[in-house]
Amino acid sequence: MSTFSILLALSITILLHLVQCHIIDGHSDLNLVELKLDQIALKQKLSRFRIYWHDIPTRNPPSSIPIVKPVTKTGFGQVNMIDNPLTLGPELSSKAVGKAQGFYGMASQEELGLLMAMNFFFTTGKYNGSTITILGRNVVFDRVREMPVIGGSGLFRWARGYVQARTHDFDLKSGAATVEYTIYVMHY
Ligand SMILES: *[C@@H]1O[C@H](CO)[C@@H](O)[C@H](O)[C@H]1NC(C)=O
């Protein structure tokens, strides 16, 4: 290699480095502060609990309302907005622990396969005001459906995990469903 090409390579390297530094410097516009993680990581917990989710389209007012009409006879395309009660036991009259707020949509053309997008908003004790966010695929007639917990707030800040949903009760006539949710969640 000639001295010239070595010098050329060197100046390109320096130039690239300068460009890179400039880009990294650009991030300081955010006043970004790096926090220490090690102390938080030590406090990580894995919690498991079980609650019941009640989808009641026929109550007055209903807890689950179709907001988008289906596009095919199979129901594909329908979207329901929900504000469903969450209780400790399977009976609607058992202790209320919060609400499941969000929506689900019929996302499969072949089966009753829902996209669930909802926040479990807790209203009891030290969990009052905390939430976990569930986003996943729910094939309603499967015995067990697993869906990811993708985040949380309050006591469930940094949450991740999964839920297992099992239908406890489904009334074909009214469409009312009670579903048992077992929640496994890592949080701090
Ligand atoms: C939960 O928090 C709300 C708002 O801060 C408060 O009004 C309510 O009384 C609390 N409920 C319980 C059961 O602590």
CSV table of C-alpha atoms in Angstrom, one decimal, residues 33-169:
chain,number,residue,atom,x,y,z
A,33,VAL,CA,-29.5,10.7,31.9
A,34,GLU,CA,-28.2,7.1,32.3
A,35,LEU,CA,-29.5,5.5,35.5
A,36,LYS,CA,-28.0,2.6,37.4
A,37,LEU,CA,-29.8,-0.6,36.8
A,38,ASP,CA,-28.1,-3.0,39.2
A,39,GLN,CA,-30.1,-2.0,42.3
A,40,ILE,CA,-33.4,-2.2,40.5
A,41,ALA,CA,-32.6,-5.6,38.9
A,42,LEU,CA,-32.1,-7.1,42.4
A,43,LYS,CA,-35.7,-6.2,43.3
A,44,GLN,CA,-37.3,-8.0,40.4
A,45,LYS,CA,-40.3,-10.2,41.4
A,46,LEU,CA,-42.3,-12.8,39.6
A,47,SER,CA,-46.0,-12.7,40.7
A,48,ARG,CA,-48.8,-15.0,39.8
A,49,PHE,CA,-52.5,-14.3,40.4
A,50,ARG,CA,-55.9,-15.4,39.1
A,51,ILE,CA,-58.9,-13.2,38.3
A,52,TYR,CA,-62.1,-13.5,36.3
A,53,TRP,CA,-63.0,-11.4,33.3
A,54,HIS,CA,-66.7,-10.8,32.5
A,55,ASP,CA,-67.7,-9.9,29.0
A,56,ILE,CA,-71.4,-8.8,29.2
A,57,PRO,CA,-72.8,-7.5,25.9
A,58,THR,CA,-76.4,-7.6,27.1
A,59,ARG,CA,-76.3,-5.8,30.4
A,60,ASN,CA,-77.7,-2.3,30.7
A,61,PRO,CA,-75.3,-0.6,30.1
A,62,PRO,CA,-73.3,-3.4,28.4
A,63,SER,CA,-69.7,-3.9,29.4
A,64,SER,CA,-68.8,-4.9,25.8
A,65,ILE,CA,-70.0,-3.0,22.8
A,66,PRO,CA,-69.5,-3.8,19.1
A,67,ILE,CA,-68.0,-0.6,17.6
A,68,VAL,CA,-67.1,-2.0,14.1
A,69,LYS,CA,-69.5,-4.3,12.2
A,70,PRO,CA,-68.3,-7.6,10.9
A,71,VAL,CA,-67.3,-7.7,7.2
A,72,THR,CA,-68.1,-11.4,6.6
A,73,LYS,CA,-70.7,-13.8,7.9
A,74,THR,CA,-68.1,-15.5,10.1
A,75,GLY,CA,-67.7,-12.3,12.1
A,76,PHE,CA,-64.3,-11.4,10.7
A,77,GLY,CA,-63.7,-7.7,11.2
A,78,GLN,CA,-65.9,-7.0,14.2
A,79,VAL,CA,-64.4,-5.0,16.9
A,80,ASN,CA,-65.7,-4.7,20.5
A,81,MET,CA,-64.8,-1.9,22.9
A,82,ILE,CA,-64.8,-3.3,26.5
A,83,ASP,CA,-64.9,-2.0,30.0
A,84,ASN,CA,-65.3,-5.4,31.5
A,85,PRO,CA,-65.5,-6.1,35.3
A,86,LEU,CA,-62.6,-8.1,36.8
A,87,THR,CA,-63.4,-10.1,40.0
A,88,LEU,CA,-61.6,-12.4,42.4
A,89,GLY,CA,-64.0,-15.2,42.0
A,90,PRO,CA,-66.0,-16.5,39.0
A,91,GLU,CA,-69.2,-14.9,40.1
A,92,LEU,CA,-69.9,-11.4,38.9
A,93,SER,CA,-71.0,-10.6,42.5
A,94,SER,CA,-67.6,-11.6,44.0
A,95,LYS,CA,-65.0,-9.0,45.0
A,96,ALA,CA,-64.4,-6.5,42.3
A,97,VAL,CA,-60.6,-5.9,41.7
A,98,GLY,CA,-60.7,-3.7,38.6
A,99,LYS,CA,-61.7,-3.4,35.0
A,100,ALA,CA,-60.4,-4.7,31.7
A,101,GLN,CA,-60.4,-1.7,29.3
A,102,GLY,CA,-59.6,-1.8,25.7
A,103,PHE,CA,-60.9,-3.7,22.7
A,104,TYR,CA,-60.8,-7.0,20.9
A,105,GLY,CA,-61.3,-7.7,17.2
A,106,MET,CA,-62.1,-10.7,15.2
A,107,ALA,CA,-58.8,-11.1,13.4
A,108,SER,CA,-59.2,-14.6,11.8
A,109,GLN,CA,-61.1,-15.6,8.8
A,110,GLU,CA,-60.9,-19.3,9.7
A,111,GLU,CA,-61.9,-19.5,13.4
A,112,LEU,CA,-63.0,-17.3,16.3
A,113,GLY,CA,-59.5,-15.9,16.7
A,114,LEU,CA,-59.4,-12.5,18.4
A,115,LEU,CA,-56.8,-9.8,18.7
A,116,MET,CA,-57.0,-8.7,22.3
A,117,ALA,CA,-55.6,-5.2,23.2
A,118,MET,CA,-56.5,-4.3,26.8
A,119,ASN,CA,-55.4,-2.8,30.1
A,120,PHE,CA,-56.2,-4.5,33.3
A,121,PHE,CA,-56.8,-1.5,35.6
A,122,PHE,CA,-56.7,-2.5,39.3
A,123,THR,CA,-58.8,-0.6,41.9
A,124,THR,CA,-58.0,-2.5,45.1
A,125,GLY,CA,-55.6,-2.0,48.0
A,126,LYS,CA,-52.0,-1.3,47.1
A,127,TYR,CA,-52.7,-2.1,43.5
A,128,ASN,CA,-55.2,0.7,43.2
A,129,GLY,CA,-54.4,2.6,40.0
A,130,SER,CA,-51.8,0.1,38.7
A,131,THR,CA,-52.3,-1.5,35.3
A,132,ILE,CA,-50.9,-4.3,33.1
A,133,THR,CA,-51.2,-4.3,29.4
A,134,ILE,CA,-52.1,-7.4,27.5
A,135,LEU,CA,-51.8,-7.7,23.7
A,136,GLY,CA,-52.2,-11.1,22.1
A,137,ARG,CA,-54.0,-13.7,20.1
A,138,ASN,CA,-57.1,-15.4,21.6
A,139,VAL,CA,-58.6,-18.4,19.8
A,140,VAL,CA,-61.8,-18.4,21.9
A,141,PHE,CA,-62.6,-22.1,21.6
A,142,ASP,CA,-59.1,-23.3,22.6
A,143,ARG,CA,-59.0,-24.6,26.1
A,144,VAL,CA,-56.0,-22.5,27.1
A,145,ARG,CA,-55.0,-19.3,25.3
A,146,GLU,CA,-51.7,-17.7,26.1
A,147,MET,CA,-51.2,-14.0,25.6
A,148,PRO,CA,-48.2,-11.7,26.4
A,149,VAL,CA,-48.2,-9.1,29.1
A,150,ILE,CA,-46.3,-6.3,27.3
A,151,GLY,CA,-46.1,-3.7,30.0
A,152,GLY,CA,-47.5,-2.1,33.1
A,153,SER,CA,-47.7,0.9,35.3
A,154,GLY,CA,-47.7,1.7,39.0
A,155,LEU,CA,-46.7,-1.4,41.0
A,156,PHE,CA,-46.5,-3.2,37.7
A,157,ARG,CA,-44.1,-0.7,36.2
A,158,TRP,CA,-41.7,-2.6,33.7
A,159,ALA,CA,-44.1,-5.5,33.7
A,160,ARG,CA,-43.6,-8.4,31.3
A,161,GLY,CA,-45.0,-11.8,31.3
A,162,TYR,CA,-47.9,-13.8,30.0
A,163,VAL,CA,-51.5,-14.7,30.8
A,164,GLN,CA,-53.4,-18.0,30.4
A,165,ALA,CA,-57.0,-17.5,29.6
A,166,ARG,CA,-59.5,-20.3,30.2
A,167,THR,CA,-63.3,-19.9,29.5
A,168,HIS,CA,-65.2,-20.5,32.7
A,169,ASP,CA,-68.6,-19.9,31.3
